[in-house]
Tab-separated table of C-alpha atoms and ligand atoms in Angstrom:
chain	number	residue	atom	x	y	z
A	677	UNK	CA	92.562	90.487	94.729
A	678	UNK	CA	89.682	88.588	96.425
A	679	UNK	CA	86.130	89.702	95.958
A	680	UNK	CA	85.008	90.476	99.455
A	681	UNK	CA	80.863	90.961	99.869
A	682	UNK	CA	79.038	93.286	103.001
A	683	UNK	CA	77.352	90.836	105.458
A	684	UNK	CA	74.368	93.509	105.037
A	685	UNK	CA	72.561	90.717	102.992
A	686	UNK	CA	72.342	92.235	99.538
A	687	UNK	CA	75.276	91.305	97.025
A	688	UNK	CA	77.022	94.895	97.351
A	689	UNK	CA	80.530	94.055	96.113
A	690	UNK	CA	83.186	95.648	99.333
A	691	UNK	CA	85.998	96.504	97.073
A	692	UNK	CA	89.551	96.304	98.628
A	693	UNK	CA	89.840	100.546	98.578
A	694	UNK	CA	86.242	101.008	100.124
A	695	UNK	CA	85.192	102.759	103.354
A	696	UNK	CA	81.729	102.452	103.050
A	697	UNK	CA	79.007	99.673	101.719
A	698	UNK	CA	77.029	101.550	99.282
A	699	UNK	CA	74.073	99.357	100.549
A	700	UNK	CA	73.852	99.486	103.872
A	701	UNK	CA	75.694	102.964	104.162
A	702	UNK	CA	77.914	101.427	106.785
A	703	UNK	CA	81.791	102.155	107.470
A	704	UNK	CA	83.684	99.248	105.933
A	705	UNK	CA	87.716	98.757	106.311
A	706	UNK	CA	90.280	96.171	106.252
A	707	UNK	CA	91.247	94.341	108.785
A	708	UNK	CA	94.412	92.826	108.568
A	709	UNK	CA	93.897	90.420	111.495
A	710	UNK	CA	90.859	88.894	109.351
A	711	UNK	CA	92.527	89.247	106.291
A	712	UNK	CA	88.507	91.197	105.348
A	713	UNK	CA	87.039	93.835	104.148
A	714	UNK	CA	84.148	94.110	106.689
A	715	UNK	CA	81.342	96.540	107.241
A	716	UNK	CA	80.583	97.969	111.342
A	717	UNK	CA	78.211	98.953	113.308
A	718	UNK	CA	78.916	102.072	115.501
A	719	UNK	CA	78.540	101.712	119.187
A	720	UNK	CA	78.177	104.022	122.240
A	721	UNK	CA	82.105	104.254	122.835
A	722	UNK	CA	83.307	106.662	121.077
A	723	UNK	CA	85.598	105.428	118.417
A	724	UNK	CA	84.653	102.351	118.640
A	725	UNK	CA	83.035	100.161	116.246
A	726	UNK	CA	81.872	96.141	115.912
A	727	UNK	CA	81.873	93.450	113.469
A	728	UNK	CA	81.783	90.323	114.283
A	729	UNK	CA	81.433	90.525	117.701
A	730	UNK	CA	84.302	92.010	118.399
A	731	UNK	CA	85.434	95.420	119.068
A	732	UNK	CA	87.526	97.674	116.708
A	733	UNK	CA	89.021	101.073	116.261
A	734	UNK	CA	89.720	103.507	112.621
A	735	UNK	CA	93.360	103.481	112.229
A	736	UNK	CA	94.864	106.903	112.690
A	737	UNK	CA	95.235	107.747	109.223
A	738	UNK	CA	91.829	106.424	108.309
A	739	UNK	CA	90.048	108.337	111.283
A	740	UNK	CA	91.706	112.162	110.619
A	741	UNK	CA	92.897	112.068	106.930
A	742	UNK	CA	90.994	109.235	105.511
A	743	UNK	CA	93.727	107.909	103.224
A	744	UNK	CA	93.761	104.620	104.296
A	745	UNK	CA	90.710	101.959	105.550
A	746	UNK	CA	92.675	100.423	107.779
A	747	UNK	CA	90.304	98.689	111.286
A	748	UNK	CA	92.423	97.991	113.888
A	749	UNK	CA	90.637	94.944	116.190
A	750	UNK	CA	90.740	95.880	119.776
A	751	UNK	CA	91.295	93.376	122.889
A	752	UNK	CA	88.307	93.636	125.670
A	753	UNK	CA	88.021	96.534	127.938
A	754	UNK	CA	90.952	98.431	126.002
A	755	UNK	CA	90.479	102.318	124.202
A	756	UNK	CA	90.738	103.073	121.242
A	757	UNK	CA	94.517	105.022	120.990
A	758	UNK	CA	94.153	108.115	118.747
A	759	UNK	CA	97.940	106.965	117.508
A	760	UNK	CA	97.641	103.839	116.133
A	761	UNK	CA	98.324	103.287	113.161
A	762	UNK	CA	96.806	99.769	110.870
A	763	UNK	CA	99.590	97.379	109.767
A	764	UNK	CA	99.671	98.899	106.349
A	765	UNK	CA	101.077	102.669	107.521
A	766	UNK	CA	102.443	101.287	110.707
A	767	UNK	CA	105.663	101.000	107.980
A	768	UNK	CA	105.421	104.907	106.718
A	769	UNK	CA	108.752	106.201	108.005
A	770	UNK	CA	107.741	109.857	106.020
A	771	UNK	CA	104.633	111.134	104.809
A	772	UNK	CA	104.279	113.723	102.584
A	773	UNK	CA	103.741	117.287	103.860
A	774	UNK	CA	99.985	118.067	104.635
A	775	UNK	CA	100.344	121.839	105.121
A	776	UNK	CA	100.052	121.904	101.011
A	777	UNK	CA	96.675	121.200	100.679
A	778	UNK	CA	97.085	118.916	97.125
A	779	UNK	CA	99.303	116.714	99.061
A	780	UNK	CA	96.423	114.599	100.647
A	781	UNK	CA	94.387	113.308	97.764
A	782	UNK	CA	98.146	111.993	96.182
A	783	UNK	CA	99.114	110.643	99.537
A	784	UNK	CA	95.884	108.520	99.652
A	785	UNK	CA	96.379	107.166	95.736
A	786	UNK	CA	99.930	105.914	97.560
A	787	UNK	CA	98.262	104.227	100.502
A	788	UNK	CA	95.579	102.650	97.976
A	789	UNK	CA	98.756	101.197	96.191
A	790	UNK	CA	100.675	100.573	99.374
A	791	UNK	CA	98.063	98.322	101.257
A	792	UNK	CA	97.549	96.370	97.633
A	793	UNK	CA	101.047	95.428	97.299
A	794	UNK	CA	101.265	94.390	101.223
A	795	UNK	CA	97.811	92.116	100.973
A	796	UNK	CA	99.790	90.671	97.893
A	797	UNK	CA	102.943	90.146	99.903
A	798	UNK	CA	100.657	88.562	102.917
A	799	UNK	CA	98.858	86.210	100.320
A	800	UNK	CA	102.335	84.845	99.126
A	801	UNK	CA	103.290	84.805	102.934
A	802	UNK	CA	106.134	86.488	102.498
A	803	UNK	CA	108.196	87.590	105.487
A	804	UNK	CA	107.537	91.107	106.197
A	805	UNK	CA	109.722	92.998	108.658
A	806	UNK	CA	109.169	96.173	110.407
A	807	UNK	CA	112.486	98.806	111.397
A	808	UNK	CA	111.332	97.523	115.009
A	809	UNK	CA	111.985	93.913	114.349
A	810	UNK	CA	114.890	94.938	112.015
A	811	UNK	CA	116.521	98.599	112.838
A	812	UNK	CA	119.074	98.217	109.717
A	813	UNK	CA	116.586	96.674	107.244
A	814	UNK	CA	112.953	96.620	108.429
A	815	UNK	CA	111.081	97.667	105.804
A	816	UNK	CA	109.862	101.365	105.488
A	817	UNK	CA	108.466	103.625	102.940
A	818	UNK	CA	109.250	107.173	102.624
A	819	UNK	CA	106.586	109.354	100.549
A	820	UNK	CA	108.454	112.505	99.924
A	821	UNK	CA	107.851	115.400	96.897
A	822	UNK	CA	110.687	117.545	95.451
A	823	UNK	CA	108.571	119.492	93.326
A	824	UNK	CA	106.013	121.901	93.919
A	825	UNK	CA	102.451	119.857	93.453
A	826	UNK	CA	100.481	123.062	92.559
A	827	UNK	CA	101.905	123.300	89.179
A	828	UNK	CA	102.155	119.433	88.446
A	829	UNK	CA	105.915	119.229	90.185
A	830	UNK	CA	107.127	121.695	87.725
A	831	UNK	CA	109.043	123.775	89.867
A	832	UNK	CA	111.884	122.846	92.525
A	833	UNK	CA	111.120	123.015	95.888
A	834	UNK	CA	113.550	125.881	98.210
A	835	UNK	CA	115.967	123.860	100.180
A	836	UNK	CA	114.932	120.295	98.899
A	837	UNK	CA	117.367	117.520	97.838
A	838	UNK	CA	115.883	115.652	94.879
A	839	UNK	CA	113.778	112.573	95.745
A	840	UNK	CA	114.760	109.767	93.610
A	841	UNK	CA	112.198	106.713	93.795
A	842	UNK	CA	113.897	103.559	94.994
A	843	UNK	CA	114.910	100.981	97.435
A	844	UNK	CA	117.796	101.228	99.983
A	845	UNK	CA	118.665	99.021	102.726
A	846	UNK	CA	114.544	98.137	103.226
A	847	UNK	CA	113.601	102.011	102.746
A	848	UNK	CA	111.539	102.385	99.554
A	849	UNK	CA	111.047	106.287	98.488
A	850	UNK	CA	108.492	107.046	96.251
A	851	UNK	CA	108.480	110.698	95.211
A	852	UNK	CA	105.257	111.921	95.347
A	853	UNK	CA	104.776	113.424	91.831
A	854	UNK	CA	104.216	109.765	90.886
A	855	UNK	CA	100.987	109.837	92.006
A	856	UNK	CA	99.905	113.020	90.007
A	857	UNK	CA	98.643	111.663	86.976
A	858	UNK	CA	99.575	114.317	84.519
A	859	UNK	CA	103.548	114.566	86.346
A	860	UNK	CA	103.710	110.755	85.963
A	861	UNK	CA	102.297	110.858	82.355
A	862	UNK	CA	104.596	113.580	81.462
A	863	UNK	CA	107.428	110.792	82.716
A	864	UNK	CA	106.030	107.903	80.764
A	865	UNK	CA	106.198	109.814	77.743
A	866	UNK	CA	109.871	111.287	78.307
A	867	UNK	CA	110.946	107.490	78.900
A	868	UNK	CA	109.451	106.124	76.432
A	869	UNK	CA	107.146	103.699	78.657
A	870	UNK	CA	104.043	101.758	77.681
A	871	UNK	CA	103.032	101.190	81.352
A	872	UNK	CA	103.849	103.304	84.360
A	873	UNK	CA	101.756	103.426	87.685
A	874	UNK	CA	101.589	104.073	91.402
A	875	UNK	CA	101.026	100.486	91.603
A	876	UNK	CA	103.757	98.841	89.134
A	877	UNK	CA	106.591	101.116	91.041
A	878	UNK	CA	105.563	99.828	94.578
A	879	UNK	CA	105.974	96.181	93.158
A	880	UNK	CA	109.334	97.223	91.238
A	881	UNK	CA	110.778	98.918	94.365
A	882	UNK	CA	109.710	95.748	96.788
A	883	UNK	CA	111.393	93.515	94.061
A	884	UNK	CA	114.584	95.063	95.217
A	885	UNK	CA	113.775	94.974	98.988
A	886	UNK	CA	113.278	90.878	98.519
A	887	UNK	CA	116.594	90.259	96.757
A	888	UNK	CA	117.991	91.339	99.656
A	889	UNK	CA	115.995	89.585	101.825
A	890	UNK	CA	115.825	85.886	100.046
A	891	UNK	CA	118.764	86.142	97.831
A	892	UNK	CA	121.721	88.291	99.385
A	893	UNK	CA	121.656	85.965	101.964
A	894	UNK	CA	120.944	82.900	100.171
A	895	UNK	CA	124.692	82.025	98.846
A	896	UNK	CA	122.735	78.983	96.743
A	897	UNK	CA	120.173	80.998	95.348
A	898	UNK	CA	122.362	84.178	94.778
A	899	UNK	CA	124.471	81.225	92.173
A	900	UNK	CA	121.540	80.625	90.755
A	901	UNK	CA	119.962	84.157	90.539
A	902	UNK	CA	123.506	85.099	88.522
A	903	UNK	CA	123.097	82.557	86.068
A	904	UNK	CA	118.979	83.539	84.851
A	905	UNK	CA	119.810	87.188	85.838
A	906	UNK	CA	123.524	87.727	85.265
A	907	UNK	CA	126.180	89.028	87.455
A	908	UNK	CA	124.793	91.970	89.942
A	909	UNK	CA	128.594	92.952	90.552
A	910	UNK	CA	128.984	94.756	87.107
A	911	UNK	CA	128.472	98.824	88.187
A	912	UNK	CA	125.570	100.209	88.318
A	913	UNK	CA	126.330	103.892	87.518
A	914	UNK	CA	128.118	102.693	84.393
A	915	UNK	CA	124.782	100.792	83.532
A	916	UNK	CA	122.964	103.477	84.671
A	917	UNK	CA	124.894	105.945	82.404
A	918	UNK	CA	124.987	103.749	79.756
A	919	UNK	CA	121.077	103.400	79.738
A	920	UNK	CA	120.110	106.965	79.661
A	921	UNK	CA	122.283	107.552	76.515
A	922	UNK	CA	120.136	105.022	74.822
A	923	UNK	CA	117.427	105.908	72.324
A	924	UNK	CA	113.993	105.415	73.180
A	925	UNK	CA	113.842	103.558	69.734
A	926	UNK	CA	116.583	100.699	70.682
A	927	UNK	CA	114.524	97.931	71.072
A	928	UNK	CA	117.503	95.377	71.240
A	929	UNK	CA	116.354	94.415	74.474
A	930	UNK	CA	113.185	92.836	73.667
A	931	UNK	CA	112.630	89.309	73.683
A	932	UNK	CA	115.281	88.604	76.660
A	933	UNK	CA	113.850	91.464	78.716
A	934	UNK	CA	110.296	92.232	79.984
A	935	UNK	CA	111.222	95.698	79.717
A	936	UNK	CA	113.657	98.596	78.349
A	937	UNK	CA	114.628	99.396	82.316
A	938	UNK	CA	115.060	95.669	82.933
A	939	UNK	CA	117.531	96.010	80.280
A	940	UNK	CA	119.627	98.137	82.588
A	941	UNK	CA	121.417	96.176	84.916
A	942	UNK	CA	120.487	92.461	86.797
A	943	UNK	CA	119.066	93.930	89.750
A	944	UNK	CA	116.471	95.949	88.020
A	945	UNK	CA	116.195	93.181	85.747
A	946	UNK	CA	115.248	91.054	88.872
A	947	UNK	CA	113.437	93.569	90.031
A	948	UNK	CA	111.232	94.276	87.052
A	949	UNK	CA	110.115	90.475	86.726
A	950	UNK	CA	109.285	90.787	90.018
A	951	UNK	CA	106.707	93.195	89.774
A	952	UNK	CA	105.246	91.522	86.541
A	953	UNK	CA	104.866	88.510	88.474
A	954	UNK	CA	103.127	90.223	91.080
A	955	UNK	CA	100.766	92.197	88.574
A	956	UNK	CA	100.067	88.607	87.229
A	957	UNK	CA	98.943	87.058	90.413
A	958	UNK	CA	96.951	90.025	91.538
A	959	UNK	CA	95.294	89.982	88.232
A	960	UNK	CA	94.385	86.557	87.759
A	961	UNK	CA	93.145	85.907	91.362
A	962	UNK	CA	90.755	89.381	90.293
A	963	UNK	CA	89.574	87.796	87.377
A	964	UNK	CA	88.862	84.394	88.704
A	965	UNK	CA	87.410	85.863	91.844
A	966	UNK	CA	84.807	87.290	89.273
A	967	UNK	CA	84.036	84.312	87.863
A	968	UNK	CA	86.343	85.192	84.687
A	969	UNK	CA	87.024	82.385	82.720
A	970	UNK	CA	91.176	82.476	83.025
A	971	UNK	CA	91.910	78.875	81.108
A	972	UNK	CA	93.680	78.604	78.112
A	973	UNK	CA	91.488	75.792	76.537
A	974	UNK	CA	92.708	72.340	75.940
A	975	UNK	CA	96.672	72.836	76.991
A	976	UNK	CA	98.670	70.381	78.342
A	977	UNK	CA	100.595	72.585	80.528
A	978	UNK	CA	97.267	72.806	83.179
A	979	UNK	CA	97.459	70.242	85.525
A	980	UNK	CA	93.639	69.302	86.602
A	981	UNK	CA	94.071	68.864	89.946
A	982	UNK	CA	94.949	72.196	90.350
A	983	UNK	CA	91.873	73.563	88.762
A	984	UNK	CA	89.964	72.887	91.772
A	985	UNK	CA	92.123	74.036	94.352
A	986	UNK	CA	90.744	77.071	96.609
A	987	UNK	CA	91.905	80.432	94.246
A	988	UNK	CA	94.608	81.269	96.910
A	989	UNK	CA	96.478	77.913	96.694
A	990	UNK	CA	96.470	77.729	92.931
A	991	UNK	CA	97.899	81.193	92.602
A	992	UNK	CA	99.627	82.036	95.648
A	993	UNK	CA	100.682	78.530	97.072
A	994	UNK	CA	103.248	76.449	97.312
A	995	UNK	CA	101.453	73.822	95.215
A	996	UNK	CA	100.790	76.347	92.416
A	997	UNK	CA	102.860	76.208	89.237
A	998	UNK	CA	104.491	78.366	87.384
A	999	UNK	CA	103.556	77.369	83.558
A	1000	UNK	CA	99.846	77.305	84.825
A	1001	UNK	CA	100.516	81.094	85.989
A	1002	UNK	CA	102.118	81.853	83.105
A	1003	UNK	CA	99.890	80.448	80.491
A	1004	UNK	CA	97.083	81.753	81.784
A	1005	UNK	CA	98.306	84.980	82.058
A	1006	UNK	CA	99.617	84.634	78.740
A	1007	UNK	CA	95.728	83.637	77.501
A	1008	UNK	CA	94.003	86.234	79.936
A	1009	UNK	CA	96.414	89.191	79.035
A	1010	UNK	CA	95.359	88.946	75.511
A	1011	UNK	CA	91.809	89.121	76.685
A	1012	UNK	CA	92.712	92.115	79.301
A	1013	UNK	CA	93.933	93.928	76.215
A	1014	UNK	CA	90.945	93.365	73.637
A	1015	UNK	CA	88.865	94.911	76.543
A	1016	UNK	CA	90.905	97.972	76.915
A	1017	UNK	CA	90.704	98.457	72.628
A	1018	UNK	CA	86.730	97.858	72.898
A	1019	UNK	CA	86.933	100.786	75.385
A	1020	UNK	CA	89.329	103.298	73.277
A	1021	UNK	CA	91.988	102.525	76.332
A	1022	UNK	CA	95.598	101.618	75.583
A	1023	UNK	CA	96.736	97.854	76.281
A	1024	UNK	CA	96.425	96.801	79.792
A	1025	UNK	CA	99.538	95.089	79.576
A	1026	UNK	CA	101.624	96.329	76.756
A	1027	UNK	CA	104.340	93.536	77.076
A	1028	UNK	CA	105.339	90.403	75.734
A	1029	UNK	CA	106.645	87.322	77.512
A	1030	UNK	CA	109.753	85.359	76.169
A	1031	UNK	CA	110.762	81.464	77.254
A	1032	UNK	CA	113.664	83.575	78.155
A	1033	UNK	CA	111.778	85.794	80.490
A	1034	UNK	CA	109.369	82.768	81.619
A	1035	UNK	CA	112.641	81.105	83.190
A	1036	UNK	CA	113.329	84.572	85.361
A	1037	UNK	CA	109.634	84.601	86.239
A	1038	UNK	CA	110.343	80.554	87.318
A	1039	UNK	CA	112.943	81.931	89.145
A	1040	UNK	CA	110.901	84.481	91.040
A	1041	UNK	CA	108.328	81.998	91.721
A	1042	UNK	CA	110.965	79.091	93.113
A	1043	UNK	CA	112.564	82.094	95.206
A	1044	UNK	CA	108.911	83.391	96.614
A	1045	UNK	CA	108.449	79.858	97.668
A	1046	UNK	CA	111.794	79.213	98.813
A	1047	UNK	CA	110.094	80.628	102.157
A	1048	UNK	CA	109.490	79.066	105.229
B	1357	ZN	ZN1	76.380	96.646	103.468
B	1358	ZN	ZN1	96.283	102.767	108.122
B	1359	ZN	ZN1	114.783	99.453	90.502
């Protein structure tokens, strides 16, 4: 993530989630336009606010239920529409249910994730289609709970289907007990997981959204996705079944897998390296973006001329390069970890990275650019 700064004049930091500059006590949102976290000034419309000279509007869900930051820039001489919605929730196809009152502070802990995995998705520019500009496959979350909330989604919900979290034909579901922290904790545990977030399922979920996108279509790169990933045509409910009678303790995965559930079958392998490659790129751009020292010293694999590029072509263009990603993640990882210890925390990033699992993350990186 970049490090975005109020114009107020003082150094105030405008983090990515923010809605107001701690300085200058101003509202603050992102506009996706701008690609910016900037700060406004009200005016004497209502509802409307400037930066910048130019006009702008609260998207809908920022303005009534504040789970999103979300400015919407408006053209001259047009209103402000109570309805409209940022780019970011523009894709919510279902949101959860606010007549139960703990629904909104886990609906905005989605959003937070949400519009961080879409400014990722814009930084790689990554084609991003809406159900309007695709009906069959536009991409659209659904945030949906199956559980009641009050008790930590303990107890079934009356005339609910179960919500499983996943991807289908551009939908992603997330069931919303994944963002209550002791309900998600609860899950880590029972699986046996060393990481699980909000944040990590959005990128594993998307993962499967973009193999259909670049690769289902792709008949070259499908070949070549078989060969680093293996054959998606094997069944996935006999994989399925098969990993669920596993013991937590198996560990015969490791070293050709990032994880146990990328074990499972080649589409949640792909989908798994996926995400890892997007928490490395998020990560790294953080860290250098605070003036964090992300070089391994002296290796060959760091091409100089890339040191200087601007921090969003060496990690999110097509010049950047893989083993520089990788190594440096490999280096800074290590240091992301020591922190956590210093702090009593458990590993950042509890994983370890192969040559077997560099070549899928290669793979992710050739596909990403494969783009445009
Ligand atoms: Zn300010
Ligand atoms: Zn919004
Ligand atoms: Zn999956």
């Amino acid at each position: 993530m970049k490090r975005f700064v109020c114009d107020c004049g003082t150094t105030q930091s405008l983090f990515f989630e923010s809605s107001r500059c701690l300085s200058c006590q101003r509202l603050s949102g992102y506009c996706y336009k701008e690609n910016a976290m900037l700060s406004f000034d009200e005016t004497k419309e209502s509802g409307v606010f400037m930066a910048r000279g130019s006009r702008y509007q609260q998207c809908k869900n920022y303005r009534h239920h504040q789970v999103c930051n979300g400015m919407i820039r408006l053209a001259n001489e047009v209103q402000p529409n109570g309805e409209a919605l940022c780019f970011a929730c523009h894709f919510n196809s279902n949101v959860p249910d606010l007549d139960v009152p703990e629904h909104l502070p886990l609906w905005r802990k989605l959003e937070t994730a949400k519009r961080r995995l879409l400014f990722t998705l814009q930084s790689l520019g990554l084609p991003i289609r809406d159900r309007e500009q695709e009906p069959e496959a536009g991409l659209s979350f659904s945030f949906m709970a199956d559980k009641t909330a009050g008790d930590h989604f303990n107890s079934p919900l009356a005339d609910q289907e179960p919500v499983f979290t996943g991807h289908a034909n551009g939908n992603i579901t997330i069931n919303l007990a994944e963002a209550d922290d002791v309900a998600r904790h609860a899950a880590r545990v029972a699986m046996g997981e060393g990481y699980r977030t909000l944040l990590g399922h959005f990128r594993h979920e998307i993962g499967h959204y973009y193999w259909d996108v670049l690769i289902a279509r792709h008949p070259v790169l499908l070949g070549e996705y078989r060969k680093v990933f293996g054959d998606e045509r094997e069944s996935y409910q006999d994989a399925l079944d098969r990993h669920y009678k596993r013991s937590n303790d198996d560990d015969s995965w490791k070293g050709e897998f990032i994880s146990r559930y990328a074990s499972m079958h080649p589409w949640e392998d792909w989908a798994e390296t996926w995400a890892h490659y997007l928490h490395m790129l998020d990560t790294l751009e953080t860290a250098q973006a605070y003036g964090i020292v992300t070089e391994v010293e002296n290796a060959a694999v760091i091409d100089t001329k890339e040191i200087t590029l601007p921090q969003e072509e060496r990690y999110y263009g097509k010049n950047s390069s893989i083993e520089d990603i990788v190594s440096n993640w490999i280096y800074f990882s290590v240091v992301l970890n020591a922190l956590n210890r210093s702090m009593g925390l458990p590993d950042a990033y509890p994983f370890v990275i192969s040559d077997a699992i560099r070549a899928k993350l290669a793979f992710v990186h050739r596909t990403i650019h494969s783009v445009g």
